[in-house]
mmCIF file of C-alpha atoms in Angstrom:
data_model
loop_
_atom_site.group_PDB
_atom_site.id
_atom_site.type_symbol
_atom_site.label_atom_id
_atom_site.label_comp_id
_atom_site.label_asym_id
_atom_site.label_seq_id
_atom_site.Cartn_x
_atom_site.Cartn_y
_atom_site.Cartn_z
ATOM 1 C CA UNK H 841 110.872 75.531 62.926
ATOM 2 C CA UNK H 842 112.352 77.366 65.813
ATOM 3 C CA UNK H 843 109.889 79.700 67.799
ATOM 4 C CA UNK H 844 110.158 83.455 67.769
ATOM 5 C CA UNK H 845 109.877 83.529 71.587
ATOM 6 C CA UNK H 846 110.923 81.475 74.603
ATOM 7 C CA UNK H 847 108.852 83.093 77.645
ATOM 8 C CA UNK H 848 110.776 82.388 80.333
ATOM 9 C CA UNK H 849 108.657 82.426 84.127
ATOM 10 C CA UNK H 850 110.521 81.771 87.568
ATOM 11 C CA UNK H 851 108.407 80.147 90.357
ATOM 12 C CA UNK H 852 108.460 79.511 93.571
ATOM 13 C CA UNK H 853 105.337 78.367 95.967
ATOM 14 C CA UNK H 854 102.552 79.578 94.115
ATOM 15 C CA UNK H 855 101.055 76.718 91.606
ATOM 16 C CA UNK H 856 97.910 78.775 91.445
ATOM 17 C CA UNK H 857 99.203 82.108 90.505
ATOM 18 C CA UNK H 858 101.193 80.350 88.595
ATOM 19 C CA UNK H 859 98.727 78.662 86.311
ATOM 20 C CA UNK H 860 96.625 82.267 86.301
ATOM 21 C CA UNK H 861 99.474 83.488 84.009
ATOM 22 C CA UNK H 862 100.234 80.520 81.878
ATOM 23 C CA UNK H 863 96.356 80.841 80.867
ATOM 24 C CA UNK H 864 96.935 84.596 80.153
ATOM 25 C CA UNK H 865 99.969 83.381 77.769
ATOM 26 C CA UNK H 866 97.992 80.869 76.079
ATOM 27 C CA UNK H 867 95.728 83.731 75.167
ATOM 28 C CA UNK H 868 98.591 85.697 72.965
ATOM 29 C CA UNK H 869 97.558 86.506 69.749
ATOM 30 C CA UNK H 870 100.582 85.343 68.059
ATOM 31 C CA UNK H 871 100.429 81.766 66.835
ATOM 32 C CA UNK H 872 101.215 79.373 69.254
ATOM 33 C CA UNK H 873 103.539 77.288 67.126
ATOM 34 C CA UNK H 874 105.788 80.768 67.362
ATOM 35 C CA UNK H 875 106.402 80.993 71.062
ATOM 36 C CA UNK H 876 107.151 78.599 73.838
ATOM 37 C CA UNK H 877 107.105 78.902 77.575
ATOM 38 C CA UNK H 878 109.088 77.354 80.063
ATOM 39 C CA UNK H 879 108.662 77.443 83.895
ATOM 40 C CA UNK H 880 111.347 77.044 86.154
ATOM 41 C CA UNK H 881 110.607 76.273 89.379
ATOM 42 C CA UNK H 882 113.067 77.217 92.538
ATOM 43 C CA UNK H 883 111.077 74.729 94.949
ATOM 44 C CA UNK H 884 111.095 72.114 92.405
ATOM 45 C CA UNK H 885 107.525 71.249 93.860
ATOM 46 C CA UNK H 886 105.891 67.421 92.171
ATOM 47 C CA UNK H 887 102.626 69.596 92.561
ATOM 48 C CA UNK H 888 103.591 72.166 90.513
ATOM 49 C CA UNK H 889 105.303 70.375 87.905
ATOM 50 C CA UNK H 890 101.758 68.279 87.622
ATOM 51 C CA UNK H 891 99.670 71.203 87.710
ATOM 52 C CA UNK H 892 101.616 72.546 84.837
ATOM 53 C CA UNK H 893 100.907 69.096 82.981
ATOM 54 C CA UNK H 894 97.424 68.955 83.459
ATOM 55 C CA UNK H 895 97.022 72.959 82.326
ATOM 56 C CA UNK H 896 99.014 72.188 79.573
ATOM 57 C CA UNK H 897 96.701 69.530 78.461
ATOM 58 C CA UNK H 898 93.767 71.639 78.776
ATOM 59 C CA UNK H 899 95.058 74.426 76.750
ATOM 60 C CA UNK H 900 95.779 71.749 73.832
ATOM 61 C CA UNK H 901 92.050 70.801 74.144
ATOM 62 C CA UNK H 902 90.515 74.348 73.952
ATOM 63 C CA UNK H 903 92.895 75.766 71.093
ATOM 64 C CA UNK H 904 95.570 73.461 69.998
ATOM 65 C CA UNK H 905 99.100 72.487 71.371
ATOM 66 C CA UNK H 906 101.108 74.714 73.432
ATOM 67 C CA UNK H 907 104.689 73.556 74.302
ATOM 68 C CA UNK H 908 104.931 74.331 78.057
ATOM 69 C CA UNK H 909 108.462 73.243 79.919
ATOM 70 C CA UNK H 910 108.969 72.630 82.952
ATOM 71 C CA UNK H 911 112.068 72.625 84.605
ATOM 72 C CA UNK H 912 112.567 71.987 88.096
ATOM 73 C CA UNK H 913 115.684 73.328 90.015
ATOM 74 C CA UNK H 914 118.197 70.420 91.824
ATOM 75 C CA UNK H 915 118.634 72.964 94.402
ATOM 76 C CA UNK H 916 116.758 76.788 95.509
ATOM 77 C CA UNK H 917 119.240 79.274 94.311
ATOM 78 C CA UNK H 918 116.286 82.520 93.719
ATOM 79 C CA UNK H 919 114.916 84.094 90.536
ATOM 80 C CA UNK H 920 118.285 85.285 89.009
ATOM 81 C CA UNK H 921 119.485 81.921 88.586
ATOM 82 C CA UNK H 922 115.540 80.315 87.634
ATOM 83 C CA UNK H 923 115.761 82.520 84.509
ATOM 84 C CA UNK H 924 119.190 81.986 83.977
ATOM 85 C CA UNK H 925 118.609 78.263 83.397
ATOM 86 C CA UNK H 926 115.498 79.150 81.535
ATOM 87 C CA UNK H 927 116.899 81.664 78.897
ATOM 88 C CA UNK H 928 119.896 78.991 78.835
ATOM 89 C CA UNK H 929 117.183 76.177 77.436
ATOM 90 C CA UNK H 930 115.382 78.374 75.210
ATOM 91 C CA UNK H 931 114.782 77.510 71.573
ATOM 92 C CA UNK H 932 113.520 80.694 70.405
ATOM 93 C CA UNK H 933 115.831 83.965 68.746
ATOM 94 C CA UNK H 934 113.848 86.087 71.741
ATOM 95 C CA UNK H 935 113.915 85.556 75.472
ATOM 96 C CA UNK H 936 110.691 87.254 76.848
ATOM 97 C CA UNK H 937 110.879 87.325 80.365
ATOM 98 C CA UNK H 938 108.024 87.611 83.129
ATOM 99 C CA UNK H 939 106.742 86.556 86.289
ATOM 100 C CA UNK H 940 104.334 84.049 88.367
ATOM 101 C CA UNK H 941 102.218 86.622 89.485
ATOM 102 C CA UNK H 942 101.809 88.628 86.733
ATOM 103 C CA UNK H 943 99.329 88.645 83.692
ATOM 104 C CA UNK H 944 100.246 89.209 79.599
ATOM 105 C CA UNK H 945 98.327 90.860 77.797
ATOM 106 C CA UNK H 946 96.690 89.212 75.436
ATOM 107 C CA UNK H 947 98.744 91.519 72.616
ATOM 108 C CA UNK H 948 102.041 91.024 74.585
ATOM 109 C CA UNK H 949 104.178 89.251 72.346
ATOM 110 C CA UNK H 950 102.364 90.465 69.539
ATOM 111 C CA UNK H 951 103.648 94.131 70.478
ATOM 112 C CA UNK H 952 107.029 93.064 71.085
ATOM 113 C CA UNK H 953 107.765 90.771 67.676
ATOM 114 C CA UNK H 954 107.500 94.267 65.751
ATOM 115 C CA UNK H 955 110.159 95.753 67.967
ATOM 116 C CA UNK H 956 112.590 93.240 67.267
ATOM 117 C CA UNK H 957 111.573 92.679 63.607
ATOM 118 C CA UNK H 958 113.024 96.371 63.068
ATOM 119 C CA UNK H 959 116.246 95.640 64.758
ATOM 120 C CA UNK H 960 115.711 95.902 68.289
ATOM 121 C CA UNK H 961 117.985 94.114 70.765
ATOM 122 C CA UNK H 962 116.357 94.333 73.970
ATOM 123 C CA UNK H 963 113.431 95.629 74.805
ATOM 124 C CA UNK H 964 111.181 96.710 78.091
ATOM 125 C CA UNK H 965 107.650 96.773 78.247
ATOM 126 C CA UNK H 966 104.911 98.318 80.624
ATOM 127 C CA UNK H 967 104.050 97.182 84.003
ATOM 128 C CA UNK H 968 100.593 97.945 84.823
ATOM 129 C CA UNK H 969 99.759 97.622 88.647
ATOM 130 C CA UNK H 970 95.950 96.698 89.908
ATOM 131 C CA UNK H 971 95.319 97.435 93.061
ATOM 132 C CA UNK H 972 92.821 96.275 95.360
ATOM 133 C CA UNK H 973 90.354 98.354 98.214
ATOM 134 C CA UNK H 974 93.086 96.219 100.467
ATOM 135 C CA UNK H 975 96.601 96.745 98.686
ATOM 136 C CA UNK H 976 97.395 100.749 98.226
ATOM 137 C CA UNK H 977 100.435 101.714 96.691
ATOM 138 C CA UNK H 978 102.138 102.707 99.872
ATOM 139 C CA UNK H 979 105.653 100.168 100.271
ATOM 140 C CA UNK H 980 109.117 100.423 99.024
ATOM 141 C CA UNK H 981 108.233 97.155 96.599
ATOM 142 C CA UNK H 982 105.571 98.862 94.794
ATOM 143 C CA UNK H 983 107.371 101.858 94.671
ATOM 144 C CA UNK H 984 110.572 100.053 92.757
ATOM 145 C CA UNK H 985 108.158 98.365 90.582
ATOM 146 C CA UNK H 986 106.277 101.228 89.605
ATOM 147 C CA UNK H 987 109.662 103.740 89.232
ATOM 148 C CA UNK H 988 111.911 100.961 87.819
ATOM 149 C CA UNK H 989 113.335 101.868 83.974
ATOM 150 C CA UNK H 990 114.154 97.994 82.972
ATOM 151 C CA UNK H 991 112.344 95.003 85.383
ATOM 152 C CA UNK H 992 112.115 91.281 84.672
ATOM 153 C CA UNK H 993 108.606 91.379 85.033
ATOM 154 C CA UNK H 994 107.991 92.741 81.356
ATOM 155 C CA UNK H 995 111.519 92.619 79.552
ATOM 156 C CA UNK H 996 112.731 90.980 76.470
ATOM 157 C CA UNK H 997 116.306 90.086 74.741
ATOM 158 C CA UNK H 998 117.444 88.358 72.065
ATOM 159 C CA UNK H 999 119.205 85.418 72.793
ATOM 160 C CA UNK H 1000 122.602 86.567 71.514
ATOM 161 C CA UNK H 1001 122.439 89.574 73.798
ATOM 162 C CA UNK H 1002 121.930 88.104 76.790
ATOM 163 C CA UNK H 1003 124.317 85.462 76.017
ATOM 164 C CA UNK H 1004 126.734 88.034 75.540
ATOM 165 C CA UNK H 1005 126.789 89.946 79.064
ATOM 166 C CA UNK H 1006 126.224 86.299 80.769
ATOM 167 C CA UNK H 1007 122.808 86.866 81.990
ATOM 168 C CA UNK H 1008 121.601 87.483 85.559
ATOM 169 C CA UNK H 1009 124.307 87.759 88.262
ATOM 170 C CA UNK H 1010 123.097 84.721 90.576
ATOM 171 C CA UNK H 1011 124.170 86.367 93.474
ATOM 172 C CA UNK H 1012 121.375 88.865 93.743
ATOM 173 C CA UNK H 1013 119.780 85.330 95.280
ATOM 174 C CA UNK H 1014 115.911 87.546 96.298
ATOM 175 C CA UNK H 1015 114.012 89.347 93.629
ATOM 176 C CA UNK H 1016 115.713 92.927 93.809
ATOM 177 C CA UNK H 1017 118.234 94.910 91.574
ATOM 178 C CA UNK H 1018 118.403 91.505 89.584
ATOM 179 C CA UNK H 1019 116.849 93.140 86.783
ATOM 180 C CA UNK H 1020 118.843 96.222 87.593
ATOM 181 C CA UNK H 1021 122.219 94.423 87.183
ATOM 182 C CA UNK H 1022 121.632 92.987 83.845
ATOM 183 C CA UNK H 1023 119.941 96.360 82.388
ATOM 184 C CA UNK H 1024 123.332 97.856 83.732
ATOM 185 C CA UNK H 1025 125.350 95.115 82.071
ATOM 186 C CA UNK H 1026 123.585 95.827 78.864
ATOM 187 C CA UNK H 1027 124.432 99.345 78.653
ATOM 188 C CA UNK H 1028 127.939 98.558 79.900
ATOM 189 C CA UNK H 1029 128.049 96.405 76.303
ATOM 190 C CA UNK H 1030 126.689 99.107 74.880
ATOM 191 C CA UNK H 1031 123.422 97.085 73.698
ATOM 192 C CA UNK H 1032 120.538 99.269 73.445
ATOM 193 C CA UNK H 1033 117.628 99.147 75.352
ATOM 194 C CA UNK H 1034 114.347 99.800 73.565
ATOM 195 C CA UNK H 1035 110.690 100.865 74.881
ATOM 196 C CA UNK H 1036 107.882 99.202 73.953
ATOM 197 C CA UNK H 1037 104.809 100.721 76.206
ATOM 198 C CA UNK H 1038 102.189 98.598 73.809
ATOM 199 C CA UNK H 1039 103.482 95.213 75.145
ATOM 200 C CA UNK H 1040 101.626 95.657 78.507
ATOM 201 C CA UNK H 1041 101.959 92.961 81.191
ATOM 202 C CA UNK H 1042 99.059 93.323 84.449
ATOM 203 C CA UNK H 1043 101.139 92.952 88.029
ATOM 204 C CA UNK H 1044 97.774 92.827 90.922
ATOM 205 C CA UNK H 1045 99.155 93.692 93.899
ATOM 206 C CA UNK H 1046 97.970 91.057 96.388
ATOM 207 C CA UNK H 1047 97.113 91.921 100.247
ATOM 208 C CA UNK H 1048 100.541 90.649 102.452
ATOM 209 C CA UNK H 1049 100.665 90.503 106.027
ATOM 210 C CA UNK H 1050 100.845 93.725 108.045
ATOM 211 C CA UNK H 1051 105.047 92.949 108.725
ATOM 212 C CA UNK H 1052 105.880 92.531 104.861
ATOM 213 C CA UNK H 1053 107.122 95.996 104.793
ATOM 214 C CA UNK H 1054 109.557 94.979 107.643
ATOM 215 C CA UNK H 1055 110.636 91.667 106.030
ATOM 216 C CA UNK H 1056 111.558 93.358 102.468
ATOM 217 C CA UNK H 1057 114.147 95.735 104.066
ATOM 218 C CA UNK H 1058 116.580 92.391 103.745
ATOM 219 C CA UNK H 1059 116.476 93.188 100.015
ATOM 220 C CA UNK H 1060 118.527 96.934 101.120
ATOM 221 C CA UNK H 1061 121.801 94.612 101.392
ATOM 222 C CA UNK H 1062 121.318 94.216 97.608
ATOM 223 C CA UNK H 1063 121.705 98.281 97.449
ATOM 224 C CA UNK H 1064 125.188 97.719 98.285
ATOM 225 C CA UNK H 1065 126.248 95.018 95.657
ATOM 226 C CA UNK H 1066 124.721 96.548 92.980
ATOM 227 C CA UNK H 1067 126.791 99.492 94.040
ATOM 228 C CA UNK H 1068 129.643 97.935 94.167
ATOM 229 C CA UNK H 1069 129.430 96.088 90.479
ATOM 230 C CA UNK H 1070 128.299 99.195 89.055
ATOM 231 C CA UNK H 1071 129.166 102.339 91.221
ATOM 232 C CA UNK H 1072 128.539 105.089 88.375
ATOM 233 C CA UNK H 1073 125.347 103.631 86.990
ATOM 234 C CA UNK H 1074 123.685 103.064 90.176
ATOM 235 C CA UNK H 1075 124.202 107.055 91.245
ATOM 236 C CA UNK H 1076 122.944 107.711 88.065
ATOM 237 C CA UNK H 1077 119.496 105.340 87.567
ATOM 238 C CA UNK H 1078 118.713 104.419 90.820
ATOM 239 C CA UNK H 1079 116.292 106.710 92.924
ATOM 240 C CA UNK H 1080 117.397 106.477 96.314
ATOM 241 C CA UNK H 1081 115.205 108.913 98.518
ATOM 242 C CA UNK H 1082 118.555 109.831 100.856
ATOM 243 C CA UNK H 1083 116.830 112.217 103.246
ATOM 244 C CA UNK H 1084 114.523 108.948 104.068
ATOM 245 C CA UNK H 1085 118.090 106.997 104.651
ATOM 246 C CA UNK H 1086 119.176 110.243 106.784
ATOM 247 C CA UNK H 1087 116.081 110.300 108.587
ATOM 248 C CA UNK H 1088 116.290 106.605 109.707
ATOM 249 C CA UNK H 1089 120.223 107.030 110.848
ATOM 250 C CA UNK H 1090 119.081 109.832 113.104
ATOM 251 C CA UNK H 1091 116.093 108.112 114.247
ATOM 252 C CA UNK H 1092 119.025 105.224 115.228
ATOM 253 C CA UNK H 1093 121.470 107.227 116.374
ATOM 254 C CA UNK H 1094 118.821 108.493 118.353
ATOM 255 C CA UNK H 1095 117.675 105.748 120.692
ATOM 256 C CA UNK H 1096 121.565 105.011 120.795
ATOM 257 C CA UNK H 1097 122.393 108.444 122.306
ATOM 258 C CA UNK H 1098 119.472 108.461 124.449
ATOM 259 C CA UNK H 1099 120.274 104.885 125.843
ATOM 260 C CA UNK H 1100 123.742 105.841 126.570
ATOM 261 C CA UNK H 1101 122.743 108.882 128.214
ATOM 262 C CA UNK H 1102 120.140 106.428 130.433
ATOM 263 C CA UNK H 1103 123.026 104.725 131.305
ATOM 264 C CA UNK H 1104 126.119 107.584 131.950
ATOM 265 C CA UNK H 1105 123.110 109.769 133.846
ATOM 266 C CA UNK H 1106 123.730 112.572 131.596
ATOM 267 C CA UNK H 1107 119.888 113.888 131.462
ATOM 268 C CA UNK H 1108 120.843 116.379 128.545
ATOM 269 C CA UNK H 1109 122.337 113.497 126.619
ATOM 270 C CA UNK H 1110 119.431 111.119 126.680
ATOM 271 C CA UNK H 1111 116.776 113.960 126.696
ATOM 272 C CA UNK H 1112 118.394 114.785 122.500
ATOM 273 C CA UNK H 1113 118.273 111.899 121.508
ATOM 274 C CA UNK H 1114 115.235 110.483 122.523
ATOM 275 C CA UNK H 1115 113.896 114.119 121.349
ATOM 276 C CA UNK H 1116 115.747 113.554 118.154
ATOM 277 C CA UNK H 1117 114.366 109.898 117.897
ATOM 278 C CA UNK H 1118 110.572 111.481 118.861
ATOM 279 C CA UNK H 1119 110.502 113.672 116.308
ATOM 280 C CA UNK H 1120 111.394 111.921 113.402
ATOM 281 C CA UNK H 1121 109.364 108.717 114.092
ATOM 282 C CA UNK H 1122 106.323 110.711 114.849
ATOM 283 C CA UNK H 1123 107.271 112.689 110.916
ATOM 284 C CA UNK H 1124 106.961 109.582 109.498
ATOM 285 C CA UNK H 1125 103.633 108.265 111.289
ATOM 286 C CA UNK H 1126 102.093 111.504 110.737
ATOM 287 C CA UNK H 1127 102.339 110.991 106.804
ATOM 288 C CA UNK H 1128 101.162 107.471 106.978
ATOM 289 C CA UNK H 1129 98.147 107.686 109.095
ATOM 290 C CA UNK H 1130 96.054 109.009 106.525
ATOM 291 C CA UNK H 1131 96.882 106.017 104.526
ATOM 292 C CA UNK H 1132 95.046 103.554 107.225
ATOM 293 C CA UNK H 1133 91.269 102.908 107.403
ATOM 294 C CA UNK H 1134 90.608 101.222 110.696
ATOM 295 C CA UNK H 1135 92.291 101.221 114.411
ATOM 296 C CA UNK H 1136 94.106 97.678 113.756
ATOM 297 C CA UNK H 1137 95.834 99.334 110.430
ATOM 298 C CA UNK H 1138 96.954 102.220 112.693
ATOM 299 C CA UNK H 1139 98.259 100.214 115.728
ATOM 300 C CA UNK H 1140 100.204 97.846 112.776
ATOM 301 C CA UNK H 1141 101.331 100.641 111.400
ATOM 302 C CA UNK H 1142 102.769 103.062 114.120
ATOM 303 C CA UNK H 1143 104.793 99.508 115.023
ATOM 304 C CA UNK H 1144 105.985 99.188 111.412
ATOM 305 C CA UNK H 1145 106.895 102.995 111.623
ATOM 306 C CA UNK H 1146 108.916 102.342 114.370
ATOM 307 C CA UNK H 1147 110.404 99.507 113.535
ATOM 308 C CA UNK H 1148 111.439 100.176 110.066
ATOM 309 C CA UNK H 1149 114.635 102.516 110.700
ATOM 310 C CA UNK H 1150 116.229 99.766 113.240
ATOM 311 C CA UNK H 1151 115.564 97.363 110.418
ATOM 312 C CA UNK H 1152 116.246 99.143 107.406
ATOM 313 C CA UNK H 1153 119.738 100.451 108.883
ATOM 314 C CA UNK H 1154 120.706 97.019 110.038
ATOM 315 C CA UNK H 1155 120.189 95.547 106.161
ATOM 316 C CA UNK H 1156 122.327 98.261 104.794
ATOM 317 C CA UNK H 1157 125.250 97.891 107.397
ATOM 318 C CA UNK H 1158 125.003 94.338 106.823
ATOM 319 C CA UNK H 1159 125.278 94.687 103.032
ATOM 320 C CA UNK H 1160 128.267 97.334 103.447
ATOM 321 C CA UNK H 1161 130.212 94.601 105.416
ATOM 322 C CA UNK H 1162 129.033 91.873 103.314
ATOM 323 C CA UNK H 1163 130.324 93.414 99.991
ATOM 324 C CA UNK H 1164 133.179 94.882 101.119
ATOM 325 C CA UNK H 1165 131.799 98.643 100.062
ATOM 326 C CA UNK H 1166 131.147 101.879 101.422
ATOM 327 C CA UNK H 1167 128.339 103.517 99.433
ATOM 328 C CA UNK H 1168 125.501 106.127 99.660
#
């Protein structure tokens, strides 16, 4: 008998997280011999695949057989792709879709089966995220995850349905807009997309170095493919907070003007746009200090302040080029 579920979980680097979530699945209250799980794994990592042996033995001990793949990828090629070889492998009529890092409830699936037992074609579930005294909900990241309408962290399709918009577009190649993209391509098809809020899945948000924030503005280039594949539906579902996008231009344009004005002599010049520069950076430090606890966490921050509108601009110019698109 075929299962009712494939869970489908990308990983990458993390073998204990990793086996964290697989326990939290082998807690479902639905039968095991109805779901199955397969891990795909973008490092394709001999520890990980034996890690997920061993925990799959133990899980047969304490409660009876779980069938746990594991599929290890020839080549790194990001999430999008992971899933798409995982969904592509599936036995089950439902592809339920999460991540290594995150945590089922224990009444996940269970929630979800009575969606689709009433018709449903796709459905998206509720992201919960724990923070920590150490992790406050202060980045771009957490703000997608906890604004986002449709993410793969707690989303589920029946097979036919995601076989029929082709899956996830392989060329969002990090873990942003991914999700967005298919949820897109799914309304394009005119599929609908169903809410289930009782089919709960636990993201903790774990401490990251003090730079992360600096690192994930790479994922803006992503902005300007997903604008480009869908123009209409990005105005329309993505929140884009544009006077933060104006405020880092001027804060560029700035420091440009005010170097150039160094440079020509012109004292008026470099005097507005270091001014301009001046003001807006010390806006944005002003609303984050409040945030930080200790005099390391301000010095870190004031330099991620900074540094974020040089950064931030150069991602989105760089996905303009990249994609061939003007967008805002």
């Amino acid at each position: 008998m075929l299962p009712d579920f494939s869970v489908v979980i990308p990983t990458c680097q993390q073998p204990a997280l990793l086996l964290t979530c697989l326990e939290a699945l082998a807690q479902q209250r639905l039968p095991r011999d109805q779901y199955e799980i397969i891990v795909v794994d973008d490092a394709n990592s001999p520890e990980t695949a034996t890690a997920v042996a061993l925990l799959t033995k133990q899980i047969a001990r304490s409660g009876g057989p779980l069938e746990i793949r594991y599929l290890g990828q020839p080549q790194p090629k990001g999430p999008a792709a992971a899933r798409n070889r995982g969904w592509r492998a599936a036995r089950g009529h439902v592809i339920a879709f999460t991540d290594d890092d995150c945590l089922p409830d224990s009444n996940w699936l269970l929630s979800a089966l009575t969606g689709f037992q009433r018709g449903a074609q796709v459905m998206t579930g509720q992201l919960c995220l724990r923070f920590t005294t150490n992790t406050t909900p202060t980045n771009a990241r957490t703000a997608y995850l906890d604004m986002s309408e449709f993410i793969s962290a707690n989303c589920f399709c029946r097979k036919s349905a995601i076989e029929r918009v082709g899956g996830f577009e392989e060329a969002f190649d990090l873990a942003w807009h991914e999700d967005n993209d298919l949820q897109f391509k799914f309304i394009q098809a005119g599929i609908p997309i169903s809410k289930c809020p009782q089919a709960i899945v636990v993201h903790p948000m774990r401490e990251t170095p003090w730079y992360t924030p600096l690192t994930n503005e790479r994922k803006n280039r992503y902005d300007a493919l997903l604008f480009k594949r869908h123009p209409e539906l990005f105005r329309q579902r993505i929140a884009t907070d544009r006077s933060l996008m104006l405020e880092q231009y001027a804060a560029v344009l700035g420091v440009m003007f005010g170097v150039a004005g160094t440079l020509s002599g012109s004292a008026i010049t470099s005097t507005v746009g270091f001014g301009m520069w001046g003001i807006v950076s010390a806006n944005h430090i002003w609303h984050r200090l409040s945030e930080e606890a200790n005099t390391a966490s301000l010095i870190q921050t004031v330099t991620t302040t900074l540094a974020t509108p040089f950064v931030a601009v150069y991602w989105r110019l760089y996905g303009a080029v990249k994609y061939r698109v003007l967008y805002w």
